[in-house]
Coordinates of C-alpha atoms in Angstrom, one line a residue:
Y22 CA -23.6 13.5 32.9
I23 CA -24.4 10.1 34.3
G24 CA -23.1 11.0 37.7
T25 CA -25.0 14.4 37.8
I26 CA -28.3 12.9 36.7
S27 CA -27.9 10.0 39.1
V28 CA -27.3 12.3 42.1
V29 CA -30.3 14.4 41.2
M30 CA -32.6 11.4 40.6
L31 CA -31.5 9.6 43.8
T32 CA -31.9 12.8 45.8
L33 CA -35.4 13.1 44.6
S34 CA -36.1 9.4 45.3
F35 CA -34.8 9.8 48.9
R36 CA -36.8 13.0 49.5
A37 CA -40.0 11.7 47.9
G38 CA -43.0 11.6 50.2
S39 CA -44.2 8.1 49.2
V40 CA -42.7 4.8 48.0
I41 CA -44.5 5.1 44.7
V42 CA -42.9 8.4 43.9
S43 CA -39.5 7.1 44.9
M44 CA -39.9 4.2 42.6
I45 CA -40.9 6.5 39.7
F46 CA -37.8 8.6 40.1
F47 CA -35.6 5.4 40.4
M48 CA -37.3 4.0 37.2
L49 CA -36.5 7.2 35.4
L50 CA -32.9 6.9 36.5
V51 CA -32.7 3.3 35.4
L52 CA -34.2 4.3 32.0
F53 CA -31.7 7.2 31.6
V54 CA -28.7 5.0 32.5
S55 CA -29.8 2.1 30.2
L56 CA -30.2 4.4 27.2
I57 CA -26.8 6.0 27.6
P58 CA -24.2 4.2 25.4
I59 CA -21.4 3.0 27.7
L60 CA -18.6 1.6 25.6
E61 CA -16.8 -0.4 28.4
P62 CA -18.6 -3.4 29.9
A63 CA -16.5 -3.1 33.1
L64 CA -17.6 0.6 33.5
C65 CA -21.2 -0.4 32.8
L66 CA -21.0 -3.0 35.7
I67 CA -19.5 -0.5 38.0
I68 CA -22.2 2.1 37.3
W69 CA -25.0 -0.4 37.7
G70 CA -23.4 -1.7 40.9
L71 CA -23.4 1.8 42.4
E72 CA -27.1 2.2 41.3
I73 CA -28.0 -1.1 43.0
I74 CA -26.2 -0.1 46.2
A75 CA -28.0 3.2 46.1
M76 CA -31.3 1.3 45.6
V77 CA -30.6 -0.9 48.6
V78 CA -29.8 2.1 50.8
L79 CA -33.0 3.7 49.6
A80 CA -35.0 0.6 50.4
L81 CA -33.6 0.6 54.0
V82 CA -34.2 4.3 54.5
K83 CA -37.8 4.1 53.2
K84 CA -38.4 0.8 55.1
M85 CA -39.8 -0.8 52.0
D86 CA -41.5 -4.2 52.1
T87 CA -40.0 -7.3 50.5
A88 CA -42.2 -7.1 47.4
T89 CA -41.2 -3.5 46.7
V90 CA -37.5 -4.3 47.1
I91 CA -37.8 -7.2 44.7
A92 CA -39.5 -4.9 42.2
F93 CA -36.6 -2.5 42.5
V94 CA -34.1 -5.3 42.0
L95 CA -36.0 -6.5 38.9
I96 CA -36.0 -3.0 37.5
S97 CA -32.3 -2.7 38.0
I98 CA -31.6 -6.1 36.3
M99 CA -33.8 -5.0 33.4
G100 CA -31.9 -1.8 33.1
L101 CA -28.5 -3.6 33.2
M102 CA -29.8 -6.0 30.4
L103 CA -30.9 -3.0 28.3
S104 CA -27.4 -1.4 28.8
F105 CA -25.7 -4.6 27.5
I106 CA -28.1 -4.8 24.6
A107 CA -27.4 -1.2 23.7
Y108 CA -23.6 -1.9 24.1
A109 CA -23.8 -4.9 21.7
G110 CA -25.8 -2.8 19.2
I111 CA -23.2 -0.1 19.2
I112 CA -20.3 -2.6 18.9
R113 CA -22.0 -4.1 15.9
K114 CA -22.4 -0.7 14.2
L115 CA -18.8 0.2 14.9
D116 CA -17.5 -3.2 13.6
Y117 CA -19.6 -2.7 10.4
K118 CA -18.3 0.8 10.0
L119 CA -14.7 -0.3 10.5
S120 CA -15.2 -3.1 8.0
L121 CA -16.7 -0.8 5.5
D122 CA -14.0 1.8 5.9
H123 CA -11.4 -0.9 5.5
A124 CA -13.0 -2.2 2.3
I125 CA -13.2 1.4 0.9
S126 CA -9.6 2.0 1.8
E127 CA -8.5 -1.2 0.1
A128 CA -10.5 -0.3 -3.0
E129 CA -8.9 3.1 -3.2
T130 CA -5.3 2.1 -2.3
D131 CA -2.6 0.7 -4.6
P132 CA -1.6 -2.6 -2.9
M133 CA 2.1 -2.4 -3.8
T134 CA 2.9 1.2 -2.8
G135 CA 0.1 2.0 -0.3
L136 CA -0.5 5.2 -2.2
L137 CA -3.9 6.2 -3.6
N138 CA -4.9 4.5 -6.9
R139 CA -6.9 6.2 -9.6
R140 CA -10.2 5.5 -7.8
G141 CA -8.9 6.9 -4.6
L142 CA -7.5 10.0 -6.3
E143 CA -10.8 10.7 -8.0
H144 CA -12.6 10.4 -4.7
K145 CA -10.1 12.8 -3.0
L146 CA -10.5 15.2 -5.9
E147 CA -14.3 15.2 -5.6
N148 CA -13.9 16.5 -2.1
I149 CA -10.8 18.7 -2.4
W150 CA -11.4 20.4 -5.8
P151 CA -14.7 22.2 -5.1
H152 CA -13.3 23.4 -1.7
C153 CA -10.2 24.8 -3.3
I154 CA -12.3 26.6 -5.9
R155 CA -14.6 28.1 -3.3
Q156 CA -11.7 29.2 -1.1
Q157 CA -9.5 30.2 -4.0
I158 CA -6.7 27.9 -2.7
K159 CA -3.8 27.2 -5.1
V160 CA -3.2 23.6 -6.0
A161 CA -0.1 22.1 -7.5
V162 CA -0.3 18.9 -9.5
I163 CA 3.0 17.1 -10.1
M164 CA 3.4 14.1 -12.5
V165 CA 6.3 11.7 -11.7
D166 CA 7.3 9.2 -14.4
I167 CA 10.3 6.9 -13.9
D168 CA 12.6 7.1 -16.9
N169 CA 13.4 3.9 -18.8
F170 CA 11.4 1.8 -16.4
K171 CA 10.4 -0.8 -19.0
K172 CA 14.0 -1.3 -20.0
Y173 CA 15.0 -1.6 -16.3
N174 CA 12.2 -4.0 -15.7
D175 CA 13.1 -6.2 -18.7
S176 CA 16.8 -6.2 -17.8
F177 CA 16.6 -7.0 -14.1
G178 CA 13.3 -8.7 -13.8
H179 CA 9.9 -7.8 -12.2
P180 CA 11.0 -8.2 -8.6
A181 CA 13.7 -5.5 -9.1
G182 CA 11.2 -3.4 -10.9
D183 CA 8.8 -3.7 -7.9
E184 CA 11.6 -2.6 -5.6
C185 CA 12.3 0.4 -7.9
I186 CA 8.7 1.5 -7.7
K187 CA 8.7 1.0 -3.9
S188 CA 11.9 3.1 -3.6
V189 CA 10.4 5.9 -5.6
T190 CA 7.2 5.7 -3.5
G191 CA 9.4 6.0 -0.3
A192 CA 10.9 9.2 -1.8
I193 CA 7.5 10.6 -2.5
R194 CA 6.3 9.8 1.0
Q195 CA 9.4 11.5 2.5
C196 CA 8.5 14.7 0.7
I197 CA 4.8 14.7 1.5
R198 CA 4.7 16.3 5.0
R199 CA 1.1 17.7 5.3
R200 CA -2.1 15.8 5.7
T201 CA -3.7 17.9 2.9
D202 CA -1.1 16.6 0.3
Y203 CA -1.6 13.3 -1.5
G204 CA 0.4 10.9 -3.6
A205 CA -1.2 8.5 -6.0
R206 CA 0.0 5.7 -8.4
V207 CA -1.8 6.3 -11.6
G208 CA 0.1 4.0 -13.9
G209 CA 2.7 1.2 -13.9
E210 CA 5.6 3.7 -13.3
E211 CA 3.6 6.9 -13.2
F212 CA 2.7 8.8 -10.0
L213 CA 0.8 12.0 -9.3
V214 CA 1.3 14.3 -6.3
L215 CA -1.3 16.8 -5.3
L216 CA -0.2 19.7 -3.1
T217 CA -2.8 22.2 -1.8
D218 CA -2.4 25.7 -0.5
I219 CA 1.1 26.2 -2.0
E220 CA 2.6 29.0 -4.0
P221 CA 4.0 28.2 -7.5
V222 CA 7.6 29.0 -6.4
Q223 CA 7.3 26.7 -3.4
A224 CA 5.8 24.0 -5.7
V225 CA 8.8 24.2 -8.0
K226 CA 11.2 23.9 -5.1
W227 CA 9.2 21.0 -3.8
T228 CA 9.4 19.2 -7.2
L229 CA 13.1 19.8 -7.6
H230 CA 13.7 18.5 -4.1
L231 CA 11.7 15.3 -5.0
Q232 CA 13.6 14.9 -8.2
K233 CA 16.9 15.2 -6.4
T234 CA 15.7 12.7 -3.8
I235 CA 14.7 10.2 -6.5
N236 CA 18.0 10.8 -8.5
T237 CA 20.0 9.7 -5.4
L238 CA 18.3 6.3 -5.7

């Protein structure tokens, strides 16, 4: 888009009957380029370098006086500054959004397992559940509870208990293959798996496979 508009505006500038009209078209081009968000500073410099070269050629073709050339240069420099100001503003917004997304992700994620926590699961359900109801999509909800975990934890210590939870989490992750399926840690040794768009028979097979995978641990 930048290239097309630049060619059109520069063509109009070269073909204009007066210097004033040429300057107007060039100012419109500068305004257009300065308002387009360019997310690479190097690319921004290249584009503005080409615009300035085109301006110099235009000045030579139109045989402009020194004052007019200086005016063109100042316009180009102002446009370049506006581009970098726009670039800095976009980067600030992106950094803020990334920080916010990271904070939300941390607030909705269980730190030990990396699965969703209760808050994260509730947030997912707020979005998924109404959609599944509207589209009449089947949903399977599977509870996973590690047997005798308290006894295991008391016998071998908390580090071993943590490793046990992480191992079960790994088994759950291996079985979750689709982006529309979610696993969550909803208690100390309790997990919940949410499978969407799945038939009951397939859900039972999935659950038995998960149980077998965990049993091998």
